[in-house]
Amino acid sequence: MIKTDGKPSGNAAAGRTGAAIEVRGLRKSFGDHVVLAGIDLSVPAGTVFALLGPNGAGKTTMVRILATLSAADAGEVAIAGHDIVRDPLAVRSVIGVTGQFSAIDAYLSAEENLLLMADLWHLPRRAGRQRSAELLELFDLAGVGPRPAFTFSGGMQRRLDLAMTLIGAPRVIFLDEPTTGLDPRGRRTMWELIRRLVRTEAVTIFLTTQYLEEADQLAGLVAVLDHGAVVAQGTAAELKRRIPGGHALLTFTSASALEAAARQFGDRASRNDEALTLQVASDDSARSVQDLLAGIDVDAVRHVALHTPDLDDVFLTLTGQTGKEQS
Amino acid sequence: MTVKVYPLRDTSTMLRRNIKQELRDKVAIGAIIGIPVLFLLLFVYVFGGALKDSVRSASTPAYIDYVLPGLIIMTAAAGLIGISTQASVDMTAGIIDRFRTMAIFRPSILIARIAASALQTLVAMVAVFVIAFALGFRSDAGLMRWLGAAGLLAFVTVSLACLGLAFGLAAKTVASASNGPFPLVVLPLVGSGIVPTSTMPAGLRYFAEYQPFSPMINTLRGLLLGTPIGWSWLIALAWCGGLGLLGLIWSVSVFNRRDRQRGTPGPGFSAAAAG
Ligand SMILES: Nc1ncnc2c1ncn2[C@@H]1O[C@H](COP(=O)(O)OP(=O)(O)OP(=O)(O)O)[C@@H](O)[C@H]1O
Ligand SMILES: [Mg+2]
């Protein structure tokens, strides 16, 4: 239950822009190690925002600060208009957080975990039971019965964790690598759940991920975090366009066919005589593929593979280094 | 915006959660009752024959009468291990961080932990008393002395729970939270619990007389059996107040510390979970 006394507690900038999350000059170090070196970002209400970065980039640090778990060294953050330092309780009353590691009560059953959250959100008894039953159904946990959560698989724990985050109907949701550790099917299910959430509940979602594809699937806006700074921001499509990592890999049946095709493409291609392959810059649209194949003898092509840019390409391009562990 | 806070409601929610956990963790409750009962059997049946002459007096005709108060105090120390382990599981499993992101009355997390643990330990003490009566323990105490004993034990239990909470919150791993406090469980044995301190060599005797558990044991023994108490009761209360306060202050400061490096659920977790 939330009482509003009309006094604005948040910072004025966020109030004006109507952003659900407003971050200005956010800095954080652990000792000498600068993890966030002045981050600015703004997430409009009702959208999905993805923070993309490799291991150690500072994604979790960022989420922990926005979720009032950790204190920044400098900068201003407003969540739904509430300043995280001046009014953390107001922030907590509108957010839901699913951390990188499951935060469930292992001794309780799925339903008991959800009812615990409902009680802590101060939902009326009946509303809590009803919402819990809906979420168990939605997250495919309705059949698990009274067994304690420590018997669940990683994927089930992840789903329960997200269901616990949603039970109080938070308006701003933080998801730290929500699909890491899930199998491909689990990942698709999670994506579907997140999309449905945005469609039906009009929430704002701030998620972190190491996969451009995931950001692409879910987010309107993507920011790339590297060594504590946002090195690129935009839609996933915009980011991909800036990245020349997209290519088609053609494998030929003979050296002469490779030779002929290589002459055809000139500068656009790089060849590998041993593997009889030719790598040609291209995106993954049908039009590009058609253009690509139009000029060559398709009977001499054994195999075509399309490579769309992934996080490695993003990092290689934007930072001039591979997306390996940063420390 | 003013967010309404619900101290009582949140505390009772947390208390229900913690009691449920305790009821499901059969290994822990088994250990809290089992450790003192094991020592009880050991001292009464194995060593009792040899030791009984050193303690025989009008008020302690049987060795079990002499030894039980020490083992009841040992139960409180075993309870300290229980709360330390539970607090550490909560911290390392991330659920505390989840609570911290919610608009709840934060002290409820610690208050409920202490209350649930104290309840568990007091129930365990009743079980140890029942077993001791079945084995021949007798007390001539009247209602007032029993009430005094109950009050003393409640105070001892709560203050040790505060200390155990701090150990658990501060521990880096669940294993260290559950093994670290173990010396405290056997500390009552190196006091006035098993044999009178007057039978010990000088250095050890000095330690045994002044360690915190001895005045608690002496007070409890006096209440149950009518042996002289002297100033033991005051020293016992002072120790409990001091240790409890230390535990509380330490707990709150660890709990409010941000940027903890998170640990991983260690072996203690699965051991407890398997029960
Ligand atoms: N409590 C802490 N104390 C000291 N250093 C820390 C602490 N928390 C994080 N760090 C350091 O800050 C850096 C960023 O860590 P963070 O967990 O935010 O990365 P991340 O982007 O979430 O990585 P991952 O993809 O592996 O989850 C790392 O180098 C980490 O070692
Ligand atoms: Mg992380």
XYZ file of C-alpha atoms and ligand atoms in Angstrom:
634
model
C 0.000 0.000 0.000
C 1.429 3.315 -1.038
C 0.351 6.697 0.157
C 1.204 9.648 -1.976
C 1.338 13.005 -0.325
C 2.042 14.847 -3.554
C 5.476 16.011 -2.489
C 7.912 15.305 -5.296
C 10.836 13.391 -3.884
C 12.612 12.570 -7.097
C 14.990 14.633 -9.085
C 13.613 17.281 -11.334
C 15.266 16.100 -14.534
C 13.462 12.776 -14.429
C 10.177 14.473 -13.660
C 10.455 16.577 -16.786
C 11.476 13.834 -19.170
C 9.059 11.207 -17.866
C 11.837 8.625 -18.014
C 11.419 5.515 -15.880
C 15.160 5.348 -15.282
C 17.387 8.397 -15.441
C 21.123 8.057 -14.782
C 23.529 11.007 -14.709
C 27.294 10.829 -14.271
C 27.211 7.548 -12.348
C 30.594 6.534 -10.940
C 31.703 3.583 -8.878
C 35.090 2.198 -7.912
C 36.179 -0.680 -5.743
C 39.446 0.550 -4.266
C 41.584 1.652 -7.209
C 39.511 -0.312 -9.655
C 37.152 1.993 -11.546
C 34.123 -0.073 -12.508
C 31.735 2.660 -13.693
C 33.379 5.800 -15.028
C 30.550 8.265 -15.499
C 27.484 6.631 -17.004
C 24.584 8.602 -18.466
C 21.445 6.942 -19.668
C 17.739 7.375 -19.870
C 15.105 4.685 -20.248
C 11.615 5.788 -21.322
C 8.711 4.301 -19.350
C 7.170 1.179 -20.869
C 10.243 0.121 -22.851
C 12.883 -2.590 -22.593
C 16.461 -1.445 -22.222
C 19.419 -3.803 -22.558
C 22.844 -3.216 -21.078
C 25.260 -5.283 -23.083
C 28.739 -6.142 -21.869
C 31.237 -8.956 -21.339
C 32.161 -10.567 -18.017
C 33.400 -7.972 -15.575
C 32.150 -4.976 -17.573
C 30.196 -3.657 -14.581
C 26.657 -4.758 -15.450
C 25.866 -6.265 -12.064
C 27.476 -3.313 -10.299
C 25.184 -1.010 -12.258
C 22.049 -3.040 -11.482
C 22.931 -3.214 -7.775
C 23.270 0.551 -7.593
C 20.005 1.208 -9.454
C 18.231 -1.306 -7.218
C 19.454 0.490 -4.034
C 21.666 -2.461 -2.994
C 24.913 -0.652 -3.445
C 25.925 3.006 -3.163
C 27.442 4.951 -6.034
C 30.505 7.162 -5.508
C 29.026 9.983 -7.592
C 26.148 10.729 -9.916
C 22.393 10.908 -9.762
C 19.851 8.199 -10.367
C 16.075 8.488 -10.402
C 13.754 5.506 -10.732
C 10.168 6.429 -11.637
C 11.029 9.939 -10.468
C 12.377 8.884 -7.060
C 15.969 9.611 -6.179
C 17.773 6.422 -5.097
C 19.708 8.177 -2.350
C 17.073 10.530 -0.960
C 14.132 8.173 -1.142
C 15.264 4.543 -1.430
C 12.052 3.251 0.149
C 9.944 4.849 -2.584
C 12.268 3.326 -5.184
C 11.923 -0.104 -3.549
C 8.150 0.193 -3.584
C 8.106 0.365 -7.409
C 10.913 -1.969 -8.447
C 11.366 -5.706 -8.818
C 14.808 -7.266 -9.071
C 15.948 -10.612 -10.406
C 19.661 -10.770 -9.747
C 22.290 -12.675 -11.662
C 22.096 -15.531 -9.162
C 18.838 -17.023 -7.955
C 17.514 -15.438 -4.780
C 14.893 -17.916 -3.672
C 14.238 -19.567 -0.326
C 15.487 -23.094 -0.903
C 13.495 -24.559 1.999
C 10.146 -23.300 0.725
C 8.061 -24.651 -2.132
C 7.440 -22.590 -5.252
C 4.047 -21.507 -3.970
C 5.373 -20.661 -0.500
C 8.105 -18.530 -2.046
C 5.500 -16.613 -4.023
C 3.202 -16.187 -1.024
C 6.162 -14.945 1.012
C 6.732 -12.237 -1.591
C 3.008 -11.436 -1.704
C 3.028 -10.935 2.078
C 6.082 -8.706 1.892
C 4.372 -6.649 -0.810
C 1.464 -6.404 1.664
C -1.044 -7.763 -0.816
C -4.377 -8.795 0.676
C -4.460 -12.553 1.369
C -6.829 -13.464 -1.430
C -5.168 -11.257 -4.023
C -1.825 -12.808 -3.105
C -3.126 -16.352 -3.506
C -4.738 -15.535 -6.816
C -1.678 -13.780 -8.231
C 0.547 -16.615 -7.050
C -1.644 -19.209 -8.767
C -1.577 -17.200 -12.008
C 2.203 -16.877 -11.952
C 2.723 -20.574 -11.169
C 0.599 -21.343 -14.214
C 2.338 -18.787 -16.421
C 5.827 -19.937 -15.435
C 5.067 -23.605 -15.848
C 5.489 -24.290 -12.138
C 1.891 -25.204 -11.313
C 2.644 -28.946 -11.193
C 5.707 -28.921 -8.943
C 3.705 -29.346 -5.747
C 5.009 -28.895 -2.218
C 8.606 -29.980 -2.743
C 11.209 -27.437 -1.595
C 12.944 -25.263 -4.165
C 16.385 -26.781 -3.614
C 15.154 -29.775 -5.609
C 14.481 -27.575 -8.670
C 16.617 -27.504 -11.793
C 18.492 -24.297 -12.604
C 15.870 -23.309 -15.156
C 13.004 -23.821 -12.710
C 14.797 -21.757 -10.076
C 15.325 -19.005 -12.615
C 11.633 -19.000 -13.541
C 10.598 -19.015 -9.887
C 12.973 -16.137 -9.234
C 11.345 -14.080 -11.973
C 7.842 -14.988 -10.803
C 8.804 -13.776 -7.304
C 9.949 -10.497 -8.786
C 6.649 -10.026 -10.587
C 4.182 -10.866 -7.836
C 3.855 -7.341 -6.483
C 3.358 -5.932 -9.982
C 6.454 -3.688 -9.909
C 6.580 -0.881 -12.465
C 10.302 -1.033 -13.115
C 11.975 -4.430 -13.367
C 15.701 -5.186 -13.284
C 16.844 -8.479 -14.786
C 20.553 -9.266 -14.490
C 21.408 -11.810 -17.188
C 17.979 -13.448 -17.019
C 18.805 -16.241 -19.471
C 22.380 -17.117 -18.565
C 22.453 -20.780 -17.659
C 19.212 -21.636 -19.430
C 19.041 -24.137 -22.285
C 17.899 -22.844 -25.699
C 14.303 -23.791 -25.009
C 14.386 -22.183 -21.580
C 15.863 -19.066 -23.122
C 13.071 -18.832 -25.699
C 10.450 -19.332 -22.973
C 12.043 -16.580 -20.910
C 12.081 -14.236 -23.905
C 8.421 -14.961 -24.549
C 7.590 -14.215 -20.897
C 9.478 -10.934 -20.960
C 7.767 -9.826 -24.181
C 4.375 -10.726 -22.785
C 5.131 -8.729 -19.668
C 5.884 -5.594 -21.625
C 2.787 -6.095 -23.803
C 0.316 -6.746 -21.027
C 1.632 -4.877 -17.981
C 3.233 -1.769 -19.481
C 6.294 -2.140 -17.266
C 9.775 -0.789 -17.862
C 12.490 -3.427 -18.048
C 16.211 -2.908 -17.565
C 18.079 -6.067 -18.455
C 21.713 -7.006 -18.800
C 23.050 -9.578 -21.183
C 26.210 -10.794 -22.852
C 24.378 -11.605 -26.081
C 23.564 -9.110 -28.800
C 20.935 -11.523 -30.084
C 19.117 -11.370 -26.773
C 19.208 -7.589 -26.740
C 18.003 -7.705 -30.332
C 15.100 -9.993 -29.463
C 13.881 -8.040 -26.470
C 15.100 -4.499 -26.245
C 14.160 -1.267 -27.932
C 17.339 0.446 -26.817
C 20.728 -1.127 -26.252
C 23.786 0.344 -24.556
C 27.185 -1.297 -24.800
C 29.235 -1.123 -21.615
C 32.993 -1.424 -21.892
C 35.595 -0.684 -19.244
C 33.108 1.347 -17.253
C 31.848 3.530 -20.093
C 28.929 3.323 -22.499
C 30.695 3.030 -25.833
C 27.593 2.814 -28.013
C 23.880 3.351 -27.639
C 20.997 2.791 -30.028
C 18.607 0.157 -31.297
C 20.035 -3.293 -31.871
C 19.601 -2.797 -35.622
C 21.568 0.454 -35.504
C 24.385 -1.202 -33.626
C 24.510 -4.076 -36.055
C 24.634 -1.721 -38.998
C 27.716 -0.112 -37.530
C 29.411 -3.434 -37.290
C 31.032 -4.950 -40.324
C 31.126 -8.400 -38.765
C 28.222 -9.681 -40.908
C 29.308 -11.923 -43.746
C 28.485 -14.951 -45.842
C 30.909 -17.851 -45.956
C 30.828 -19.679 -49.297
C 32.493 -23.070 -49.639
C 33.310 -24.065 -53.238
C 33.624 -27.441 -54.887
C 36.911 -26.665 -56.668
C 39.849 -24.277 -56.640
C 38.886 -22.965 -60.070
C 35.368 -22.094 -58.919
C 36.849 -20.298 -55.888
C 39.211 -18.430 -58.193
C 36.364 -17.325 -60.466
C 34.179 -16.145 -57.575
C 37.061 -14.349 -55.862
C 37.696 -12.387 -59.076
C 33.996 -11.533 -59.171
C 33.852 -10.073 -55.628
C 37.257 -8.387 -55.601
C 37.797 -6.316 -52.433
C 34.583 -7.416 -50.742
C 35.896 -10.908 -50.153
C 38.725 -12.661 -48.413
C 39.683 -16.159 -49.554
C 41.063 -19.266 -47.948
C 42.576 -21.518 -50.604
C 43.069 -24.484 -48.304
C 39.458 -24.624 -47.134
C 38.136 -23.497 -50.522
C 36.131 -20.794 -48.792
C 35.386 -17.190 -49.540
C 34.190 -14.767 -46.904
C 32.045 -11.991 -48.376
C 30.722 -8.991 -46.404
C 26.943 -9.169 -46.272
C 24.028 -8.878 -43.902
C 21.436 -11.583 -43.419
C 18.573 -10.142 -45.488
C 17.196 -12.261 -48.348
C 17.910 -9.406 -50.751
C 21.614 -9.349 -49.893
C 21.903 -13.101 -50.215
C 20.187 -13.007 -53.596
C 22.564 -10.266 -54.801
C 25.481 -12.216 -53.487
C 24.614 -15.381 -55.351
C 23.414 -13.663 -58.503
C 26.897 -13.096 -59.900
C 28.368 -16.553 -59.375
C 27.866 -20.140 -60.503
C 25.714 -21.559 -57.728
C 26.366 -25.157 -58.839
C 29.989 -24.696 -57.832
C 28.994 -23.691 -54.282
C 28.951 -26.605 -51.880
C 27.726 -24.720 -48.845
C 26.599 -21.223 -47.730
C 26.816 -20.034 -44.138
C 25.554 -16.653 -42.949
C 27.228 -15.008 -40.009
C 25.388 -12.178 -38.266
C 27.320 -9.866 -35.939
C 27.586 -11.105 -32.394
C 28.948 -9.531 -29.263
C 32.500 -10.362 -30.262
C 32.061 -8.362 -33.435
C 30.473 -5.502 -31.527
C 33.414 -5.375 -29.171
C 36.003 -5.844 -31.829
C 34.561 -2.924 -33.717
C 33.639 -0.586 -30.920
C 36.577 -1.162 -28.636
C 39.224 -2.675 -30.860
C 39.493 -5.709 -28.629
C 37.763 -9.009 -28.168
C 34.997 -9.271 -25.596
C 36.983 -11.339 -23.192
C 37.009 -10.962 -19.429
C 37.789 -7.464 -18.249
C 39.262 -6.835 -14.875
C 6.074 10.030 -1.763
C 5.657 8.394 1.610
C 5.669 4.645 1.624
C 3.808 3.055 4.489
C 5.896 0.647 6.543
C 4.453 -2.387 8.351
C 6.806 -3.406 11.181
C 4.564 -5.991 12.862
C 3.243 -7.528 9.698
C 6.693 -7.883 8.146
C 8.144 -9.330 11.332
C 5.407 -11.938 11.582
C 5.850 -12.813 7.884
C 9.586 -13.309 8.412
C 8.981 -15.245 11.621
C 6.658 -17.660 9.831
C 9.262 -18.151 7.109
C 12.020 -18.838 9.611
C 9.980 -21.266 11.686
C 9.036 -23.181 8.533
C 12.709 -23.450 7.627
C 13.608 -24.685 11.088
C 10.890 -27.336 11.036
C 12.176 -28.573 7.664
C 15.829 -28.605 8.602
C 15.695 -31.866 10.551
C 19.483 -32.132 10.691
C 19.814 -28.837 12.558
C 17.086 -29.449 15.120
C 18.447 -32.995 15.560
C 21.886 -31.595 16.292
C 20.666 -28.965 18.752
C 18.857 -31.606 20.814
C 21.242 -34.438 19.965
C 24.547 -32.855 21.010
C 23.568 -32.199 24.657
C 21.728 -35.529 24.925
C 24.793 -37.338 23.591
C 26.980 -35.668 26.211
C 24.332 -36.426 28.825
C 24.467 -40.150 28.016
C 28.242 -40.062 27.825
C 28.695 -38.378 31.177
C 25.990 -40.245 33.037
C 26.739 -43.765 31.785
C 30.396 -43.754 30.706
C 32.157 -41.283 32.993
C 29.451 -40.907 35.617
C 30.609 -43.867 37.665
C 34.112 -42.404 38.005
C 33.056 -38.782 38.425
C 30.141 -39.084 40.793
C 32.210 -39.153 43.961
C 33.782 -35.805 43.173
C 30.404 -34.078 43.135
C 28.339 -36.001 45.664
C 26.561 -33.775 48.152
C 23.191 -33.536 49.819
C 21.716 -31.504 46.956
C 23.196 -33.578 44.131
C 22.693 -37.211 45.154
C 23.011 -38.438 41.551
C 25.637 -37.392 39.014
C 22.973 -36.600 36.408
C 21.641 -33.883 38.721
C 25.052 -32.257 38.830
C 25.780 -32.492 35.111
C 22.416 -31.517 33.599
C 22.612 -27.705 34.094
C 25.875 -27.572 32.117
C 24.314 -29.553 29.292
C 21.226 -27.318 29.217
C 23.544 -24.328 28.776
C 25.333 -26.336 26.085
C 21.976 -26.528 24.265
C 21.947 -22.744 23.983
C 25.441 -22.856 22.486
C 24.281 -25.501 19.988
C 21.389 -23.195 19.088
C 23.960 -20.499 18.355
C 25.406 -22.749 15.637
C 21.909 -23.164 14.211
C 21.233 -19.454 13.804
C 24.747 -18.789 12.538
C 24.253 -21.372 9.782
C 20.792 -20.122 8.832
C 21.908 -16.495 8.670
C 24.840 -17.444 6.502
C 22.651 -19.470 4.124
C 20.389 -16.430 3.748
C 23.289 -14.114 3.055
C 25.062 -16.330 0.550
C 21.942 -17.581 -1.222
C 20.966 -14.040 -2.167
C 17.532 -13.924 -0.550
C 18.690 -11.174 1.828
C 19.568 -9.058 -1.181
C 16.095 -9.661 -2.536
C 14.586 -8.498 0.765
C 16.794 -5.428 0.648
C 15.288 -4.374 -2.676
C 11.774 -4.500 -1.193
C 9.906 -1.774 0.669
C 9.801 -3.664 3.965
C 10.659 -2.984 7.606
C 14.296 -4.073 7.412
C 14.901 -4.866 11.090
C 12.193 -7.552 10.747
C 14.765 -9.735 8.955
C 17.067 -9.798 11.997
C 14.392 -9.675 14.704
C 12.537 -12.655 13.242
C 15.761 -14.612 12.860
C 16.615 -14.125 16.535
C 13.083 -14.878 17.725
C 12.751 -18.031 15.620
C 16.121 -19.320 16.738
C 15.389 -18.613 20.400
C 12.076 -20.484 20.120
C 13.846 -23.433 18.532
C 16.507 -23.536 21.242
C 13.965 -23.260 24.057
C 11.967 -26.155 22.597
C 15.201 -28.135 22.369
C 15.917 -27.374 26.051
C 12.499 -28.702 27.020
C 13.282 -31.879 25.069
C 16.618 -32.275 26.875
C 14.861 -31.757 30.230
C 12.261 -34.412 29.350
C 14.947 -36.908 28.380
C 16.890 -36.120 31.550
C 13.805 -36.724 33.696
C 13.323 -40.055 31.934
C 16.944 -40.942 32.822
C 16.442 -40.143 36.489
C 17.064 -36.413 36.897
C 15.175 -34.964 39.860
C 14.761 -31.378 41.039
C 13.227 -30.178 44.292
C 12.644 -26.681 42.882
C 9.253 -25.049 43.373
C 7.378 -22.914 40.887
C 9.307 -19.718 41.644
C 12.685 -21.345 41.135
C 11.514 -22.987 37.917
C 10.278 -19.616 36.664
C 13.646 -18.111 37.548
C 15.373 -20.886 35.616
C 13.092 -20.304 32.624
C 13.825 -16.567 32.677
C 17.569 -17.163 32.918
C 17.497 -19.676 30.053
C 15.446 -17.331 27.868
C 17.970 -14.544 28.433
C 20.948 -16.832 27.787
C 19.298 -18.176 24.638
C 18.419 -14.798 23.150
C 21.820 -13.303 23.832
C 23.671 -16.274 22.336
C 21.295 -16.115 19.334
C 22.345 -12.469 18.796
C 25.977 -13.527 18.857
C 25.306 -16.436 16.488
C 23.455 -14.106 14.122
C 26.531 -11.885 13.907
C 28.815 -14.884 13.245
C 26.509 -16.046 10.451
C 26.116 -12.663 8.813
C 29.846 -11.997 8.905
C 30.920 -15.474 7.736
C 32.223 -15.716 4.176
C 30.959 -19.263 3.660
C 28.216 -21.401 5.168
C 30.817 -23.956 6.224
C 32.709 -21.420 8.313
C 29.438 -20.141 9.812
C 28.515 -23.627 11.012
C 31.962 -24.887 12.051
C 33.444 -21.676 13.434
C 31.321 -21.432 16.613
C 31.783 -25.114 17.504
C 34.339 -24.465 20.273
C 31.580 -22.583 22.127
C 29.559 -25.795 22.342
C 32.245 -27.616 24.289
C 33.187 -24.565 26.360
C 30.660 -25.452 29.134
C 32.668 -28.654 29.666
C 35.741 -26.572 30.494
C 33.837 -24.814 33.250
C 31.747 -25.839 36.181
C 29.578 -28.109 33.982
C 31.139 -31.547 34.477
C 33.173 -31.439 37.654
C 33.615 -28.696 40.286
C 36.286 -26.224 39.238
C 37.973 -26.754 42.608
C 39.226 -30.146 41.362
C 41.147 -28.581 38.456
C 44.829 -27.507 38.268
C 45.378 -23.820 39.069
C 45.637 -22.253 35.566
C 42.721 -24.182 34.159
C 40.704 -23.527 37.285
C 41.156 -19.801 36.884
C 39.873 -20.001 33.301
C 37.043 -22.347 34.228
C 35.798 -20.090 36.993
C 35.878 -16.894 34.988
C 34.642 -18.063 31.585
C 31.115 -16.833 30.771
C 29.303 -20.163 30.934
C 30.316 -21.041 34.499
C 28.213 -18.359 36.258
C 25.249 -19.307 34.044
C 25.669 -22.977 34.950
C 26.111 -22.191 38.650
C 22.979 -20.046 38.673
C 20.912 -22.668 36.879
C 22.220 -25.423 39.153
C 21.373 -23.353 42.198
C 17.841 -22.736 40.956
C 17.205 -26.382 40.057
C 19.015 -28.113 42.919
C 19.323 -25.548 45.687
C 23.148 -25.351 45.612
C 24.585 -21.943 46.614
C 24.408 -19.256 43.914
C 26.208 -16.308 45.467
C 26.837 -13.518 42.965
C 26.780 -15.931 40.021
C 23.374 -14.736 38.938
C 24.556 -11.158 38.548
C 27.714 -12.146 36.678
C 25.640 -14.414 34.421
C 23.194 -11.625 33.590
C 26.063 -9.224 32.908
C 27.728 -11.699 30.550
C 24.447 -12.306 28.714
C 23.679 -8.607 28.414
C 27.192 -7.868 27.193
C 27.430 -10.725 24.703
C 23.909 -10.079 23.425
C 24.573 -6.390 22.912
C 27.881 -7.113 21.208
C 26.103 -9.591 18.915
C 23.363 -7.097 18.077
C 25.698 -4.217 17.290
C 27.957 -6.449 15.242
C 24.977 -7.956 13.378
C 23.493 -4.595 12.486
C 26.813 -3.220 11.286
C 27.514 -6.256 9.090
C 23.942 -6.237 7.821
C 24.119 -2.589 6.828
C 27.483 -2.951 5.132
C 27.088 -2.645 1.406
C 29.172 -3.994 -1.438
C 29.788 -7.340 0.131
C 31.614 -9.732 -2.110
C 29.081 -12.449 -2.452
C 29.998 -15.951 -1.431
C 28.663 -19.216 -2.730
C 26.357 -21.587 -0.904
C 28.900 -23.928 0.645
C 28.602 -27.540 1.754
C 26.660 -26.595 4.882
C 23.819 -25.591 2.648
C 23.358 -28.919 0.929
C 23.937 -30.774 4.166
C 21.196 -28.774 5.813
C 18.994 -28.984 2.750
C 19.268 -32.746 2.529
C 17.645 -33.164 5.956
N 32.177 -6.020 -3.987
C 33.193 -5.887 -4.855
N 34.421 -5.656 -4.419
C 35.465 -5.512 -5.291
N 35.350 -5.594 -6.624
C 34.128 -5.830 -7.122
C 32.983 -5.991 -6.277
N 31.898 -6.225 -7.053
C 32.363 -6.205 -8.326
N 33.679 -5.977 -8.372
C 34.508 -5.869 -9.595
O 33.877 -4.979 -10.484
C 33.980 -5.437 -11.818
C 32.616 -5.471 -12.444
O 31.883 -6.519 -11.860
P 30.382 -6.834 -12.248
O 29.940 -7.968 -11.400
O 29.589 -5.601 -12.206
O 30.555 -7.310 -13.761
P 29.449 -7.919 -14.734
O 29.422 -7.062 -15.945
O 28.175 -8.116 -14.028
O 30.110 -9.305 -15.109
P 29.425 -10.743 -15.373
O 28.994 -10.758 -16.799
O 30.545 -11.699 -15.127
O 28.299 -10.911 -14.415
C 34.688 -6.765 -11.752
O 36.043 -6.592 -12.115
C 34.566 -7.186 -10.316
O 35.672 -7.934 -9.913
Mg 27.081 -9.722 -13.545
